[in-house]
Amino acid sequence: DIQMTQSPSSMSASLGDRVTITCQASQDIGNNLIWFQQKPGKSPRPMIYYATNLANGVPSRFSGSRSGSDYSLTISSLESEDMADYHCLQYKQYPWTFGGGTKLELK
Amino acid sequence: EVQLVESGGGLVQPGASLKLSCVASGFTFSDYWMSWVRQTPGKTMEWIGDIKYDGSYTNYAPSLKNRFTISRDNAKSTLYLQMSNVRSEDTATYYCTPGYFDFWGPGTMVTVSS
């Protein structure tokens, strides 16, 4: 199975901060990665497809990037509505696997 | 508008069986692979498996393959998850989602406890 190591598991940041969350893949997944946002009591919402493509309706302050086996989700200027859990998922090879999740809180 | 409504969850005893359903609307159900995903109380997410649009092929997470079975009824736009010999570690919220996880229902919660 492909392991997705997500970091950090939790973090606190201030409004306006630049925030980066990373998933490291144990094997090559190409760019077959989705980032999800999940707010308390809500279902996951896809934010970024194929590692770098913004989903419909997602604010432009969100972006996705790749460096080797490291995939990152960046929020350029944190807003209060961005406080949530974030998850990555690889869909390159079965079984598809999630990262461990990141809880983003306000400092 | 796409809607997915999962049902069938509840409190079940260890060793029991349970069948979850997911009724889909707002898209052509029979055109899409469908997945089941679960989320533990600790928020860890796990892909359970998926089923081809015509029901002819399934994939599973290896750790669940022997106890979980995914099926579908395209005439009813309904996806199913049959769970057998459930364990405490199966306690989670179960979601169905089409294609590349574009849409999600509210989920149905399963609690395994004696």
PDB file of N, CA and C in Angstrom, chain B residues 14-109:
ATOM      1  N   PRO B  14     -20.821  -6.287  18.736  1.00  0.00           N
ATOM      2  CA  PRO B  14     -19.698  -6.962  18.060  1.00  0.00           C
ATOM      3  C   PRO B  14     -20.133  -8.316  17.517  1.00  0.00           C
ATOM      4  N   GLY B  15     -19.662  -8.586  16.302  1.00  0.00           N
ATOM      5  CA  GLY B  15     -19.993  -9.857  15.662  1.00  0.00           C
ATOM      6  C   GLY B  15     -21.232  -9.815  14.797  1.00  0.00           C
ATOM      7  N   ALA B  16     -21.996  -8.753  14.884  1.00  0.00           N
ATOM      8  CA  ALA B  16     -23.231  -8.638  14.114  1.00  0.00           C
ATOM      9  C   ALA B  16     -22.942  -8.239  12.676  1.00  0.00           C
ATOM     10  N   SER B  17     -24.008  -8.263  11.871  1.00  0.00           N
ATOM     11  CA  SER B  17     -23.946  -7.791  10.490  1.00  0.00           C
ATOM     12  C   SER B  17     -24.806  -6.563  10.337  1.00  0.00           C
ATOM     13  N   LEU B  18     -24.458  -5.767   9.340  1.00  0.00           N
ATOM     14  CA  LEU B  18     -25.161  -4.506   9.119  1.00  0.00           C
ATOM     15  C   LEU B  18     -25.051  -4.163   7.646  1.00  0.00           C
ATOM     16  N   LYS B  19     -26.140  -3.616   7.091  1.00  0.00           N
ATOM     17  CA  LYS B  19     -26.101  -3.206   5.690  1.00  0.00           C
ATOM     18  C   LYS B  19     -26.426  -1.723   5.598  1.00  0.00           C
ATOM     19  N   LEU B  20     -25.499  -0.975   5.056  1.00  0.00           N
ATOM     20  CA  LEU B  20     -25.688   0.448   4.847  1.00  0.00           C
ATOM     21  C   LEU B  20     -26.163   0.697   3.423  1.00  0.00           C
ATOM     22  N   SER B  21     -26.938   1.759   3.266  1.00  0.00           N
ATOM     23  CA  SER B  21     -27.420   2.159   1.946  1.00  0.00           C
ATOM     24  C   SER B  21     -27.042   3.601   1.681  1.00  0.00           C
ATOM     25  N   CYS B  22     -26.957   3.914   0.413  1.00  0.00           N
ATOM     26  CA  CYS B  22     -26.697   5.291  -0.020  1.00  0.00           C
ATOM     27  C   CYS B  22     -27.576   5.539  -1.245  1.00  0.00           C
ATOM     28  N   VAL B  23     -28.529   6.428  -1.102  1.00  0.00           N
ATOM     29  CA  VAL B  23     -29.401   6.777  -2.221  1.00  0.00           C
ATOM     30  C   VAL B  23     -28.867   8.046  -2.877  1.00  0.00           C
ATOM     31  N   ALA B  24     -28.681   7.974  -4.175  1.00  0.00           N
ATOM     32  CA  ALA B  24     -28.101   9.088  -4.922  1.00  0.00           C
ATOM     33  C   ALA B  24     -29.148   9.727  -5.834  1.00  0.00           C
ATOM     34  N   SER B  25     -29.009  11.021  -6.034  1.00  0.00           N
ATOM     35  CA  SER B  25     -29.875  11.739  -6.974  1.00  0.00           C
ATOM     36  C   SER B  25     -29.123  12.942  -7.508  1.00  0.00           C
ATOM     37  N   GLY B  26     -29.624  13.484  -8.608  1.00  0.00           N
ATOM     38  CA  GLY B  26     -29.015  14.685  -9.174  1.00  0.00           C
ATOM     39  C   GLY B  26     -27.894  14.421 -10.149  1.00  0.00           C
ATOM     40  N   PHE B  27     -27.589  13.164 -10.402  1.00  0.00           N
ATOM     41  CA  PHE B  27     -26.601  12.800 -11.418  1.00  0.00           C
ATOM     42  C   PHE B  27     -26.942  11.395 -11.911  1.00  0.00           C
ATOM     43  N   THR B  28     -26.346  11.008 -13.017  1.00  0.00           N
ATOM     44  CA  THR B  28     -26.622   9.697 -13.598  1.00  0.00           C
ATOM     45  C   THR B  28     -25.797   8.648 -12.853  1.00  0.00           C
ATOM     46  N   PHE B  29     -26.418   8.074 -11.853  1.00  0.00           N
ATOM     47  CA  PHE B  29     -25.753   7.147 -10.937  1.00  0.00           C
ATOM     48  C   PHE B  29     -25.022   6.027 -11.686  1.00  0.00           C
ATOM     49  N   SER B  30     -25.660   5.512 -12.713  1.00  0.00           N
ATOM     50  CA  SER B  30     -25.129   4.350 -13.430  1.00  0.00           C
ATOM     51  C   SER B  30     -23.896   4.677 -14.268  1.00  0.00           C
ATOM     52  N   ASP B  31     -23.521   5.952 -14.338  1.00  0.00           N
ATOM     53  CA  ASP B  31     -22.324   6.345 -15.086  1.00  0.00           C
ATOM     54  C   ASP B  31     -21.071   6.396 -14.213  1.00  0.00           C
ATOM     55  N   TYR B  32     -21.230   6.243 -12.908  1.00  0.00           N
ATOM     56  CA  TYR B  32     -20.131   6.529 -11.995  1.00  0.00           C
ATOM     57  C   TYR B  32     -19.692   5.327 -11.172  1.00  0.00           C
ATOM     58  N   TRP B  33     -18.372   5.161 -11.065  1.00  0.00           N
ATOM     59  CA  TRP B  33     -17.837   4.357  -9.976  1.00  0.00           C
ATOM     60  C   TRP B  33     -18.280   5.025  -8.677  1.00  0.00           C
ATOM     61  N   MET B  34     -18.490   4.211  -7.656  1.00  0.00           N
ATOM     62  CA  MET B  34     -18.889   4.727  -6.351  1.00  0.00           C
ATOM     63  C   MET B  34     -17.973   4.140  -5.281  1.00  0.00           C
ATOM     64  N   SER B  35     -17.642   4.983  -4.324  1.00  0.00           N
ATOM     65  CA  SER B  35     -16.783   4.557  -3.218  1.00  0.00           C
ATOM     66  C   SER B  35     -17.502   4.661  -1.881  1.00  0.00           C
ATOM     67  N   TRP B  36     -17.051   3.869  -0.946  1.00  0.00           N
ATOM     68  CA  TRP B  36     -17.383   4.037   0.467  1.00  0.00           C
ATOM     69  C   TRP B  36     -16.102   4.468   1.186  1.00  0.00           C
ATOM     70  N   VAL B  37     -16.265   5.438   2.062  1.00  0.00           N
ATOM     71  CA  VAL B  37     -15.165   5.954   2.878  1.00  0.00           C
ATOM     72  C   VAL B  37     -15.686   6.057   4.301  1.00  0.00           C
ATOM     73  N   ARG B  38     -14.834   5.779   5.283  1.00  0.00           N
ATOM     74  CA  ARG B  38     -15.269   5.948   6.660  1.00  0.00           C
ATOM     75  C   ARG B  38     -14.318   6.859   7.419  1.00  0.00           C
ATOM     76  N   GLN B  39     -14.852   7.449   8.480  1.00  0.00           N
ATOM     77  CA  GLN B  39     -14.065   8.353   9.315  1.00  0.00           C
ATOM     78  C   GLN B  39     -14.289   7.984  10.765  1.00  0.00           C
ATOM     79  N   THR B  40     -13.200   7.689  11.446  1.00  0.00           N
ATOM     80  CA  THR B  40     -13.275   7.286  12.851  1.00  0.00           C
ATOM     81  C   THR B  40     -13.601   8.487  13.736  1.00  0.00           C
ATOM     82  N   PRO B  41     -13.997   8.223  14.973  1.00  0.00           N
ATOM     83  CA  PRO B  41     -14.243   9.341  15.907  1.00  0.00           C
ATOM     84  C   PRO B  41     -13.017  10.230  16.089  1.00  0.00           C
ATOM     85  N   GLY B  42     -11.837   9.663  15.887  1.00  0.00           N
ATOM     86  CA  GLY B  42     -10.609  10.445  15.974  1.00  0.00           C
ATOM     87  C   GLY B  42     -10.286  11.199  14.702  1.00  0.00           C
ATOM     88  N   LYS B  43     -11.197  11.156  13.721  1.00  0.00           N
ATOM     89  CA  LYS B  43     -11.132  11.917  12.462  1.00  0.00           C
ATOM     90  C   LYS B  43     -10.243  11.274  11.391  1.00  0.00           C
ATOM     91  N   THR B  44      -9.691  10.101  11.655  1.00  0.00           N
ATOM     92  CA  THR B  44      -8.911   9.413  10.624  1.00  0.00           C
ATOM     93  C   THR B  44      -9.840   8.916   9.530  1.00  0.00           C
ATOM     94  N   MET B  45      -9.446   9.151   8.279  1.00  0.00           N
ATOM     95  CA  MET B  45     -10.262   8.727   7.155  1.00  0.00           C
ATOM     96  C   MET B  45      -9.673   7.471   6.528  1.00  0.00           C
ATOM     97  N   GLU B  46     -10.561   6.574   6.076  1.00  0.00           N
ATOM     98  CA  GLU B  46     -10.131   5.322   5.461  1.00  0.00           C
ATOM     99  C   GLU B  46     -11.013   5.029   4.264  1.00  0.00           C
ATOM    100  N   TRP B  47     -10.384   4.794   3.120  1.00  0.00           N
ATOM    101  CA  TRP B  47     -11.120   4.340   1.943  1.00  0.00           C
ATOM    102  C   TRP B  47     -11.448   2.870   2.130  1.00  0.00           C
ATOM    103  N   ILE B  48     -12.715   2.514   1.964  1.00  0.00           N
ATOM    104  CA  ILE B  48     -13.164   1.144   2.168  1.00  0.00           C
ATOM    105  C   ILE B  48     -13.079   0.354   0.874  1.00  0.00           C
ATOM    106  N   GLY B  49     -13.587   0.952  -0.200  1.00  0.00           N
ATOM    107  CA  GLY B  49     -13.594   0.258  -1.475  1.00  0.00           C
ATOM    108  C   GLY B  49     -14.459   0.984  -2.466  1.00  0.00           C
ATOM    109  N   ASP B  50     -14.480   0.468  -3.688  1.00  0.00           N
ATOM    110  CA  ASP B  50     -15.334   1.059  -4.704  1.00  0.00           C
ATOM    111  C   ASP B  50     -15.913   0.001  -5.614  1.00  0.00           C
ATOM    112  N   ILE B  51     -16.869   0.430  -6.446  1.00  0.00           N
ATOM    113  CA  ILE B  51     -17.549  -0.483  -7.356  1.00  0.00           C
ATOM    114  C   ILE B  51     -17.718   0.197  -8.696  1.00  0.00           C
ATOM    115  N   LYS B  52     -17.476  -0.554  -9.744  1.00  0.00           N
ATOM    116  CA  LYS B  52     -17.604  -0.051 -11.102  1.00  0.00           C
ATOM    117  C   LYS B  52     -19.036   0.359 -11.392  1.00  0.00           C
ATOM    118  N   TYR B  53     -19.212   1.230 -12.366  1.00  0.00           N
ATOM    119  CA  TYR B  53     -20.531   1.812 -12.654  1.00  0.00           C
ATOM    120  C   TYR B  53     -21.596   0.765 -12.962  1.00  0.00           C
ATOM    121  N   ASP B  54     -21.191  -0.387 -13.536  1.00  0.00           N
ATOM    122  CA  ASP B  54     -22.178  -1.418 -13.851  1.00  0.00           C
ATOM    123  C   ASP B  54     -22.234  -2.524 -12.803  1.00  0.00           C
ATOM    124  N   GLY B  55     -21.485  -2.359 -11.745  1.00  0.00           N
ATOM    125  CA  GLY B  55     -21.474  -3.335 -10.667  1.00  0.00           C
ATOM    126  C   GLY B  55     -20.632  -4.561 -10.930  1.00  0.00           C
ATOM    127  N   SER B  56     -19.879  -4.564 -12.019  1.00  0.00           N
ATOM    128  CA  SER B  56     -19.173  -5.783 -12.428  1.00  0.00           C
ATOM    129  C   SER B  56     -17.818  -5.964 -11.757  1.00  0.00           C
ATOM    130  N   TYR B  57     -17.336  -4.934 -11.059  1.00  0.00           N
ATOM    131  CA  TYR B  57     -16.005  -5.008 -10.477  1.00  0.00           C
ATOM    132  C   TYR B  57     -15.943  -4.208  -9.200  1.00  0.00           C
ATOM    133  N   THR B  58     -15.245  -4.737  -8.231  1.00  0.00           N
ATOM    134  CA  THR B  58     -15.056  -4.038  -6.972  1.00  0.00           C
ATOM    135  C   THR B  58     -13.584  -4.070  -6.553  1.00  0.00           C
ATOM    136  N   ASN B  59     -13.211  -3.070  -5.803  1.00  0.00           N
ATOM    137  CA  ASN B  59     -11.896  -3.012  -5.161  1.00  0.00           C
ATOM    138  C   ASN B  59     -12.125  -2.743  -3.686  1.00  0.00           C
ATOM    139  N   TYR B  60     -11.251  -3.281  -2.848  1.00  0.00           N
ATOM    140  CA  TYR B  60     -11.400  -3.107  -1.416  1.00  0.00           C
ATOM    141  C   TYR B  60     -10.055  -2.802  -0.763  1.00  0.00           C
ATOM    142  N   ALA B  61     -10.134  -2.129   0.372  1.00  0.00           N
ATOM    143  CA  ALA B  61      -8.967  -2.066   1.241  1.00  0.00           C
ATOM    144  C   ALA B  61      -8.689  -3.476   1.741  1.00  0.00           C
ATOM    145  N   PRO B  62      -7.462  -3.949   1.636  1.00  0.00           N
ATOM    146  CA  PRO B  62      -7.165  -5.341   1.987  1.00  0.00           C
ATOM    147  C   PRO B  62      -7.612  -5.732   3.393  1.00  0.00           C
ATOM    148  N   SER B  63      -7.519  -4.815   4.327  1.00  0.00           N
ATOM    149  CA  SER B  63      -7.855  -5.154   5.717  1.00  0.00           C
ATOM    150  C   SER B  63      -9.356  -5.358   5.911  1.00  0.00           C
ATOM    151  N   LEU B  64     -10.173  -4.940   4.932  1.00  0.00           N
ATOM    152  CA  LEU B  64     -11.629  -5.017   5.082  1.00  0.00           C
ATOM    153  C   LEU B  64     -12.262  -5.990   4.100  1.00  0.00           C
ATOM    154  N   LYS B  65     -11.489  -6.466   3.166  1.00  0.00           N
ATOM    155  CA  LYS B  65     -12.028  -7.238   2.052  1.00  0.00           C
ATOM    156  C   LYS B  65     -12.803  -8.468   2.501  1.00  0.00           C
ATOM    157  N   ASN B  66     -12.382  -9.106   3.561  1.00  0.00           N
ATOM    158  CA  ASN B  66     -13.027 -10.356   3.974  1.00  0.00           C
ATOM    159  C   ASN B  66     -14.332 -10.153   4.723  1.00  0.00           C
ATOM    160  N   ARG B  67     -14.616  -8.925   5.154  1.00  0.00           N
ATOM    161  CA  ARG B  67     -15.809  -8.686   5.969  1.00  0.00           C
ATOM    162  C   ARG B  67     -16.795  -7.709   5.320  1.00  0.00           C
ATOM    163  N   PHE B  68     -16.336  -6.903   4.372  1.00  0.00           N
ATOM    164  CA  PHE B  68     -17.194  -5.882   3.777  1.00  0.00           C
ATOM    165  C   PHE B  68     -17.452  -6.218   2.305  1.00  0.00           C
ATOM    166  N   THR B  69     -18.697  -5.983   1.862  1.00  0.00           N
ATOM    167  CA  THR B  69     -19.062  -6.212   0.467  1.00  0.00           C
ATOM    168  C   THR B  69     -19.840  -5.010  -0.052  1.00  0.00           C
ATOM    169  N   ILE B  70     -19.369  -4.502  -1.180  1.00  0.00           N
ATOM    170  CA  ILE B  70     -20.036  -3.366  -1.821  1.00  0.00           C
ATOM    171  C   ILE B  70     -20.864  -3.870  -2.993  1.00  0.00           C
ATOM    172  N   SER B  71     -22.080  -3.351  -3.108  1.00  0.00           N
ATOM    173  CA  SER B  71     -22.938  -3.681  -4.243  1.00  0.00           C
ATOM    174  C   SER B  71     -23.755  -2.452  -4.606  1.00  0.00           C
ATOM    175  N   ARG B  72     -24.469  -2.538  -5.700  1.00  0.00           N
ATOM    176  CA  ARG B  72     -25.276  -1.413  -6.144  1.00  0.00           C
ATOM    177  C   ARG B  72     -26.491  -1.899  -6.904  1.00  0.00           C
ATOM    178  N   ASP B  73     -27.513  -1.048  -6.926  1.00  0.00           N
ATOM    179  CA  ASP B  73     -28.709  -1.281  -7.725  1.00  0.00           C
ATOM    180  C   ASP B  73     -28.917  -0.015  -8.542  1.00  0.00           C
ATOM    181  N   ASN B  74     -28.519  -0.052  -9.781  1.00  0.00           N
ATOM    182  CA  ASN B  74     -28.600   1.155 -10.607  1.00  0.00           C
ATOM    183  C   ASN B  74     -30.039   1.571 -10.878  1.00  0.00           C
ATOM    184  N   ALA B  75     -30.957   0.621 -10.882  1.00  0.00           N
ATOM    185  CA  ALA B  75     -32.366   0.957 -11.102  1.00  0.00           C
ATOM    186  C   ALA B  75     -32.918   1.801  -9.956  1.00  0.00           C
ATOM    187  N   LYS B  76     -32.316   1.625  -8.786  1.00  0.00           N
ATOM    188  CA  LYS B  76     -32.751   2.382  -7.611  1.00  0.00           C
ATOM    189  C   LYS B  76     -31.761   3.482  -7.236  1.00  0.00           C
ATOM    190  N   SER B  77     -30.716   3.649  -8.043  1.00  0.00           N
ATOM    191  CA  SER B  77     -29.670   4.644  -7.754  1.00  0.00           C
ATOM    192  C   SER B  77     -29.176   4.502  -6.316  1.00  0.00           C
ATOM    193  N   THR B  78     -28.940   3.293  -5.938  1.00  0.00           N
ATOM    194  CA  THR B  78     -28.583   3.000  -4.554  1.00  0.00           C
ATOM    195  C   THR B  78     -27.320   2.158  -4.472  1.00  0.00           C
ATOM    196  N   LEU B  79     -26.469   2.564  -3.567  1.00  0.00           N
ATOM    197  CA  LEU B  79     -25.215   1.872  -3.269  1.00  0.00           C
ATOM    198  C   LEU B  79     -25.355   1.205  -1.901  1.00  0.00           C
ATOM    199  N   TYR B  80     -24.735   0.054  -1.754  1.00  0.00           N
ATOM    200  CA  TYR B  80     -24.839  -0.685  -0.499  1.00  0.00           C
ATOM    201  C   TYR B  80     -23.458  -1.041   0.048  1.00  0.00           C
ATOM    202  N   LEU B  81     -23.406  -1.176   1.361  1.00  0.00           N
ATOM    203  CA  LEU B  81     -22.217  -1.710   2.022  1.00  0.00           C
ATOM    204  C   LEU B  81     -22.690  -2.738   3.039  1.00  0.00           C
ATOM    205  N   GLN B  82     -22.393  -3.996   2.764  1.00  0.00           N
ATOM    206  CA  GLN B  82     -22.709  -5.068   3.695  1.00  0.00           C
ATOM    207  C   GLN B  82     -21.499  -5.284   4.599  1.00  0.00           C
ATOM    208  N   MET B  83     -21.733  -5.141   5.882  1.00  0.00           N
ATOM    209  CA  MET B  83     -20.675  -5.305   6.871  1.00  0.00           C
ATOM    210  C   MET B  83     -20.978  -6.550   7.700  1.00  0.00           C
ATOM    211  N   SER B  84     -20.004  -7.406   7.864  1.00  0.00           N
ATOM    212  CA  SER B  84     -20.220  -8.605   8.662  1.00  0.00           C
ATOM    213  C   SER B  84     -19.175  -8.703   9.768  1.00  0.00           C
ATOM    214  N   ASN B  85     -19.546  -9.455  10.809  1.00  0.00           N
ATOM    215  CA  ASN B  85     -18.631  -9.663  11.939  1.00  0.00           C
ATOM    216  C   ASN B  85     -17.987  -8.345  12.380  1.00  0.00           C
ATOM    217  N   VAL B  86     -18.820  -7.368  12.658  1.00  0.00           N
ATOM    218  CA  VAL B  86     -18.299  -6.031  12.963  1.00  0.00           C
ATOM    219  C   VAL B  86     -17.535  -6.041  14.290  1.00  0.00           C
ATOM    220  N   ARG B  87     -16.584  -5.121  14.354  1.00  0.00           N
ATOM    221  CA  ARG B  87     -15.708  -4.998  15.518  1.00  0.00           C
ATOM    222  C   ARG B  87     -15.758  -3.570  16.040  1.00  0.00           C
ATOM    223  N   SER B  88     -15.246  -3.354  17.220  1.00  0.00           N
ATOM    224  CA  SER B  88     -15.255  -2.012  17.802  1.00  0.00           C
ATOM    225  C   SER B  88     -14.515  -1.020  16.903  1.00  0.00           C
ATOM    226  N   GLU B  89     -13.496  -1.482  16.222  1.00  0.00           N
ATOM    227  CA  GLU B  89     -12.732  -0.578  15.354  1.00  0.00           C
ATOM    228  C   GLU B  89     -13.486  -0.181  14.086  1.00  0.00           C
ATOM    229  N   ASP B  90     -14.650  -0.783  13.855  1.00  0.00           N
ATOM    230  CA  ASP B  90     -15.500  -0.364  12.735  1.00  0.00           C
ATOM    231  C   ASP B  90     -16.377   0.824  13.113  1.00  0.00           C
ATOM    232  N   THR B  91     -16.318   1.252  14.368  1.00  0.00           N
ATOM    233  CA  THR B  91     -17.064   2.433  14.783  1.00  0.00           C
ATOM    234  C   THR B  91     -16.565   3.644  14.010  1.00  0.00           C
ATOM    235  N   ALA B  92     -17.465   4.262  13.266  1.00  0.00           N
ATOM    236  CA  ALA B  92     -17.076   5.350  12.366  1.00  0.00           C
ATOM    237  C   ALA B  92     -18.324   5.936  11.716  1.00  0.00           C
ATOM    238  N   THR B  93     -18.125   7.045  11.045  1.00  0.00           N
ATOM    239  CA  THR B  93     -19.134   7.588  10.150  1.00  0.00           C
ATOM    240  C   THR B  93     -18.804   7.108   8.750  1.00  0.00           C
ATOM    241  N   TYR B  94     -19.809   6.584   8.074  1.00  0.00           N
ATOM    242  CA  TYR B  94     -19.612   5.988   6.752  1.00  0.00           C
ATOM    243  C   TYR B  94     -20.224   6.896   5.687  1.00  0.00           C
ATOM    244  N   TYR B  95     -19.419   7.178   4.668  1.00  0.00           N
ATOM    245  CA  TYR B  95     -19.820   8.053   3.581  1.00  0.00           C
ATOM    246  C   TYR B  95     -19.782   7.290   2.253  1.00  0.00           C
ATOM    247  N   CYS B  96     -20.688   7.659   1.353  1.00  0.00           N
ATOM    248  CA  CYS B  96     -20.570   7.225  -0.033  1.00  0.00           C
ATOM    249  C   CYS B  96     -20.207   8.456  -0.864  1.00  0.00           C
ATOM    250  N   THR B  97     -19.486   8.219  -1.937  1.00  0.00           N
ATOM    251  CA  THR B  97     -19.045   9.334  -2.768  1.00  0.00           C
ATOM    252  C   THR B  97     -18.797   8.848  -4.178  1.00  0.00           C
ATOM    253  N   PRO B  98     -19.197   9.624  -5.178  1.00  0.00           N
ATOM    254  CA  PRO B  98     -19.039   9.191  -6.564  1.00  0.00           C
ATOM    255  C   PRO B  98     -17.721   9.647  -7.175  1.00  0.00           C
ATOM    256  N   GLY B  99     -17.328   8.919  -8.195  1.00  0.00           N
ATOM    257  CA  GLY B  99     -16.206   9.320  -9.017  1.00  0.00           C
ATOM    258  C   GLY B  99     -14.967   9.638  -8.211  1.00  0.00           C
ATOM    259  N   TYR B 100     -14.428  10.799  -8.476  1.00  0.00           N
ATOM    260  CA  TYR B 100     -13.241  11.235  -7.753  1.00  0.00           C
ATOM    261  C   TYR B 100     -13.620  12.106  -6.563  1.00  0.00           C
ATOM    262  N   PHE B 101     -14.553  11.580  -5.775  1.00  0.00           N
ATOM    263  CA  PHE B 101     -14.872  12.159  -4.466  1.00  0.00           C
ATOM    264  C   PHE B 101     -15.411  13.587  -4.583  1.00  0.00           C
ATOM    265  N   ASP B 102     -16.168  13.825  -5.667  1.00  0.00           N
ATOM    266  CA  ASP B 102     -16.652  15.173  -5.907  1.00  0.00           C
ATOM    267  C   ASP B 102     -17.724  15.605  -4.932  1.00  0.00           C
ATOM    268  N   PHE B 103     -18.570  14.672  -4.534  1.00  0.00           N
ATOM    269  CA  PHE B 103     -19.692  14.997  -3.669  1.00  0.00           C
ATOM    270  C   PHE B 103     -19.751  13.993  -2.523  1.00  0.00           C
ATOM    271  N   TRP B 104     -20.260  14.487  -1.407  1.00  0.00           N
ATOM    272  CA  TRP B 104     -20.354  13.657  -0.209  1.00  0.00           C
ATOM    273  C   TRP B 104     -21.721  13.854   0.437  1.00  0.00           C
ATOM    274  N   GLY B 105     -22.261  12.766   0.982  1.00  0.00           N
ATOM    275  CA  GLY B 105     -23.462  12.869   1.784  1.00  0.00           C
ATOM    276  C   GLY B 105     -23.105  13.239   3.214  1.00  0.00           C
ATOM    277  N   PRO B 106     -24.106  13.290   4.071  1.00  0.00           N
ATOM    278  CA  PRO B 106     -23.867  13.611   5.482  1.00  0.00           C
ATOM    279  C   PRO B 106     -23.259  12.450   6.258  1.00  0.00           C
ATOM    280  N   GLY B 107     -23.311  11.252   5.670  1.00  0.00           N
ATOM    281  CA  GLY B 107     -22.761  10.083   6.347  1.00  0.00           C
ATOM    282  C   GLY B 107     -23.772   9.441   7.284  1.00  0.00           C
ATOM    283  N   THR B 108     -23.485   8.196   7.638  1.00  0.00           N
ATOM    284  CA  THR B 108     -24.283   7.486   8.619  1.00  0.00           C
ATOM    285  C   THR B 108     -23.339   6.894   9.647  1.00  0.00           C
ATOM    286  N   MET B 109     -23.683   7.066  10.906  1.00  0.00           N
ATOM    287  CA  MET B 109     -22.762   6.667  11.966  1.00  0.00           C
ATOM    288  C   MET B 109     -23.052   5.239  12.423  1.00  0.00           C
TER     289      MET B 109
END
